Amino acid sequence: SYTTKEQVKNNLINLLLTSPGERLLNPNFGVGIRDLLFEQVIDKETVLIRITDGAQSHLPEIEIIDVFIKREDLNTTPELHTVRISIHYRLLIDRSTDAIEINFN
């Protein structure tokens, strides 16, 4: 069984990796980050808005504290075209904080 903290983390990851329209009975679920990452220029503000709006709509048990988006290139890492998104959030039930990082190649 999961703890509340583990379940919330899994729910957030699921929300981020799901595109709107992907779930049959819940077509509004999802953030659709992958769609934004294939653009030539990544608008960090748009990504931030999608993440915070999606979390507010579908995960009312958390509050997004901060989102960091970093695009890697040859000068910083040998993995070309990698985007790292770190999300720091607070569980409202006990005010504890946690973070996730998702890497898109």
PDB file of C-alpha atoms in Angstrom:
ATOM      1  CA  SER A   1       0.000   0.000   0.000  1.00  0.00           C
ATOM      2  CA  TYR A   2       1.070   3.556  -0.613  1.00  0.00           C
ATOM      3  CA  THR A   3       1.435   6.318   1.863  1.00  0.00           C
ATOM      4  CA  THR A   4      -0.418   9.517   1.049  1.00  0.00           C
ATOM      5  CA  LYS A   5       2.862  11.164   0.102  1.00  0.00           C
ATOM      6  CA  GLU A   6       3.773   8.377  -2.351  1.00  0.00           C
ATOM      7  CA  GLN A   7       0.292   8.328  -3.864  1.00  0.00           C
ATOM      8  CA  VAL A   8       0.271  12.095  -4.407  1.00  0.00           C
ATOM      9  CA  LYS A   9       3.694  11.884  -6.086  1.00  0.00           C
ATOM     10  CA  ASN A  10       2.445   9.134  -8.415  1.00  0.00           C
ATOM     11  CA  ASN A  11      -0.722  11.107  -9.178  1.00  0.00           C
ATOM     12  CA  LEU A  12       1.336  14.197 -10.056  1.00  0.00           C
ATOM     13  CA  ILE A  13       3.632  12.214 -12.357  1.00  0.00           C
ATOM     14  CA  ASN A  14       0.577  10.652 -14.020  1.00  0.00           C
ATOM     15  CA  LEU A  15      -0.984  14.102 -14.510  1.00  0.00           C
ATOM     16  CA  LEU A  16       2.209  15.447 -16.083  1.00  0.00           C
ATOM     17  CA  LEU A  17       2.740  12.531 -18.457  1.00  0.00           C
ATOM     18  CA  THR A  18      -0.886  12.399 -19.642  1.00  0.00           C
ATOM     19  CA  SER A  19      -2.050  14.566 -22.528  1.00  0.00           C
ATOM     20  CA  PRO A  20      -5.535  16.104 -22.474  1.00  0.00           C
ATOM     21  CA  GLY A  21      -7.901  13.831 -24.374  1.00  0.00           C
ATOM     22  CA  GLU A  22      -5.889  10.702 -23.611  1.00  0.00           C
ATOM     23  CA  ARG A  23      -8.332   9.434 -20.963  1.00  0.00           C
ATOM     24  CA  LEU A  24     -11.655   8.390 -22.414  1.00  0.00           C
ATOM     25  CA  LEU A  25     -13.936   9.247 -19.508  1.00  0.00           C
ATOM     26  CA  ASN A  26     -11.923  12.262 -18.348  1.00  0.00           C
ATOM     27  CA  PRO A  27     -10.806  14.143 -21.493  1.00  0.00           C
ATOM     28  CA  ASN A  28      -9.659  17.227 -19.569  1.00  0.00           C
ATOM     29  CA  PHE A  29      -7.207  15.268 -17.401  1.00  0.00           C
ATOM     30  CA  GLY A  30      -3.563  15.851 -18.178  1.00  0.00           C
ATOM     31  CA  VAL A  31      -1.090  18.630 -18.691  1.00  0.00           C
ATOM     32  CA  GLY A  32       0.316  17.770 -22.123  1.00  0.00           C
ATOM     33  CA  ILE A  33       3.906  18.763 -21.403  1.00  0.00           C
ATOM     34  CA  ARG A  34       5.289  16.506 -24.144  1.00  0.00           C
ATOM     35  CA  ASP A  35       3.401  18.536 -26.751  1.00  0.00           C
ATOM     36  CA  LEU A  36       5.118  21.725 -25.607  1.00  0.00           C
ATOM     37  CA  LEU A  37       8.582  20.192 -25.507  1.00  0.00           C
ATOM     38  CA  PHE A  38       8.676  19.525 -29.238  1.00  0.00           C
ATOM     39  CA  GLU A  39       8.481  23.240 -29.998  1.00  0.00           C
ATOM     40  CA  GLN A  40      11.636  25.023 -31.200  1.00  0.00           C
ATOM     41  CA  VAL A  41      11.416  27.490 -28.324  1.00  0.00           C
ATOM     42  CA  ILE A  42      10.084  26.271 -24.995  1.00  0.00           C
ATOM     43  CA  ASP A  43       7.952  28.939 -23.385  1.00  0.00           C
ATOM     44  CA  LYS A  44       8.671  28.359 -19.708  1.00  0.00           C
ATOM     45  CA  GLU A  45       5.715  30.495 -18.641  1.00  0.00           C
ATOM     46  CA  THR A  46       3.285  28.340 -20.637  1.00  0.00           C
ATOM     47  CA  VAL A  47       4.716  25.155 -19.105  1.00  0.00           C
ATOM     48  CA  LEU A  48       4.448  26.680 -15.621  1.00  0.00           C
ATOM     49  CA  ILE A  49       0.830  27.733 -16.186  1.00  0.00           C
ATOM     50  CA  ARG A  50      -0.160  24.298 -17.508  1.00  0.00           C
ATOM     51  CA  ILE A  51       1.432  22.542 -14.545  1.00  0.00           C
ATOM     52  CA  THR A  52      -0.090  24.811 -11.891  1.00  0.00           C
ATOM     53  CA  ASP A  53      -3.528  24.893 -13.531  1.00  0.00           C
ATOM     54  CA  GLY A  54      -3.557  21.121 -13.987  1.00  0.00           C
ATOM     55  CA  ALA A  55      -2.540  20.534 -10.376  1.00  0.00           C
ATOM     56  CA  GLN A  56      -5.198  22.947  -9.090  1.00  0.00           C
ATOM     57  CA  SER A  57      -7.898  21.256 -11.176  1.00  0.00           C
ATOM     58  CA  HIS A  58      -7.018  17.609 -10.648  1.00  0.00           C
ATOM     59  CA  LEU A  59      -4.878  17.445  -7.497  1.00  0.00           C
ATOM     60  CA  PRO A  60      -6.447  19.814  -4.961  1.00  0.00           C
ATOM     61  CA  GLU A  61      -4.489  18.102  -2.178  1.00  0.00           C
ATOM     62  CA  ILE A  62      -1.245  19.804  -3.264  1.00  0.00           C
ATOM     63  CA  GLU A  63       0.062  23.302  -3.809  1.00  0.00           C
ATOM     64  CA  ILE A  64       2.766  23.904  -6.412  1.00  0.00           C
ATOM     65  CA  ILE A  65       5.607  25.856  -4.808  1.00  0.00           C
ATOM     66  CA  ASP A  66       8.039  26.175  -7.689  1.00  0.00           C
ATOM     67  CA  VAL A  67       8.796  24.780 -11.126  1.00  0.00           C
ATOM     68  CA  PHE A  68      12.272  24.706 -12.651  1.00  0.00           C
ATOM     69  CA  ILE A  69      12.779  24.018 -16.339  1.00  0.00           C
ATOM     70  CA  LYS A  70      16.246  23.428 -17.729  1.00  0.00           C
ATOM     71  CA  ARG A  71      17.147  22.624 -21.300  1.00  0.00           C
ATOM     72  CA  GLU A  72      20.401  20.718 -21.663  1.00  0.00           C
ATOM     73  CA  ASP A  73      22.815  21.142 -24.545  1.00  0.00           C
ATOM     74  CA  LEU A  74      26.273  19.902 -25.463  1.00  0.00           C
ATOM     75  CA  ASN A  75      27.924  22.403 -23.122  1.00  0.00           C
ATOM     76  CA  THR A  76      26.147  21.054 -20.038  1.00  0.00           C
ATOM     77  CA  THR A  77      25.596  17.374 -20.749  1.00  0.00           C
ATOM     78  CA  PRO A  78      26.370  14.771 -23.405  1.00  0.00           C
ATOM     79  CA  GLU A  79      22.626  14.016 -23.616  1.00  0.00           C
ATOM     80  CA  LEU A  80      21.440  16.304 -26.383  1.00  0.00           C
ATOM     81  CA  HIS A  81      17.913  17.657 -26.400  1.00  0.00           C
ATOM     82  CA  THR A  82      17.094  16.850 -22.793  1.00  0.00           C
ATOM     83  CA  VAL A  83      14.629  18.968 -20.865  1.00  0.00           C
ATOM     84  CA  ARG A  84      14.563  18.598 -17.091  1.00  0.00           C
ATOM     85  CA  ILE A  85      11.484  19.718 -15.196  1.00  0.00           C
ATOM     86  CA  SER A  86      11.656  19.873 -11.398  1.00  0.00           C
ATOM     87  CA  ILE A  87       8.461  20.513  -9.473  1.00  0.00           C
ATOM     88  CA  HIS A  88       8.444  21.379  -5.785  1.00  0.00           C
ATOM     89  CA  TYR A  89       5.081  21.048  -4.084  1.00  0.00           C
ATOM     90  CA  ARG A  90       3.420  21.005  -0.669  1.00  0.00           C
ATOM     91  CA  LEU A  91       0.864  18.491   0.587  1.00  0.00           C
ATOM     92  CA  LEU A  92      -1.950  20.490   2.110  1.00  0.00           C
ATOM     93  CA  ILE A  93      -2.966  17.722   4.512  1.00  0.00           C
ATOM     94  CA  ASP A  94       0.197  17.966   6.618  1.00  0.00           C
ATOM     95  CA  ARG A  95       2.105  20.891   5.023  1.00  0.00           C
ATOM     96  CA  SER A  96       5.065  18.618   4.156  1.00  0.00           C
ATOM     97  CA  THR A  97       7.020  19.360   1.000  1.00  0.00           C
ATOM     98  CA  ASP A  98       8.350  17.107  -1.716  1.00  0.00           C
ATOM     99  CA  ALA A  99       9.698  17.346  -5.247  1.00  0.00           C
ATOM    100  CA  ILE A 100       9.834  15.378  -8.465  1.00  0.00           C
ATOM    101  CA  GLU A 101      12.087  15.644 -11.483  1.00  0.00           C
ATOM    102  CA  ILE A 102      11.122  14.401 -14.909  1.00  0.00           C
ATOM    103  CA  ASN A 103      13.598  14.221 -17.785  1.00  0.00           C
ATOM    104  CA  PHE A 104      12.394  14.326 -21.375  1.00  0.00           C
ATOM    105  CA  ASN A 105      14.806  13.197 -24.106  1.00  0.00           C
TER     106      ASN A 105
END
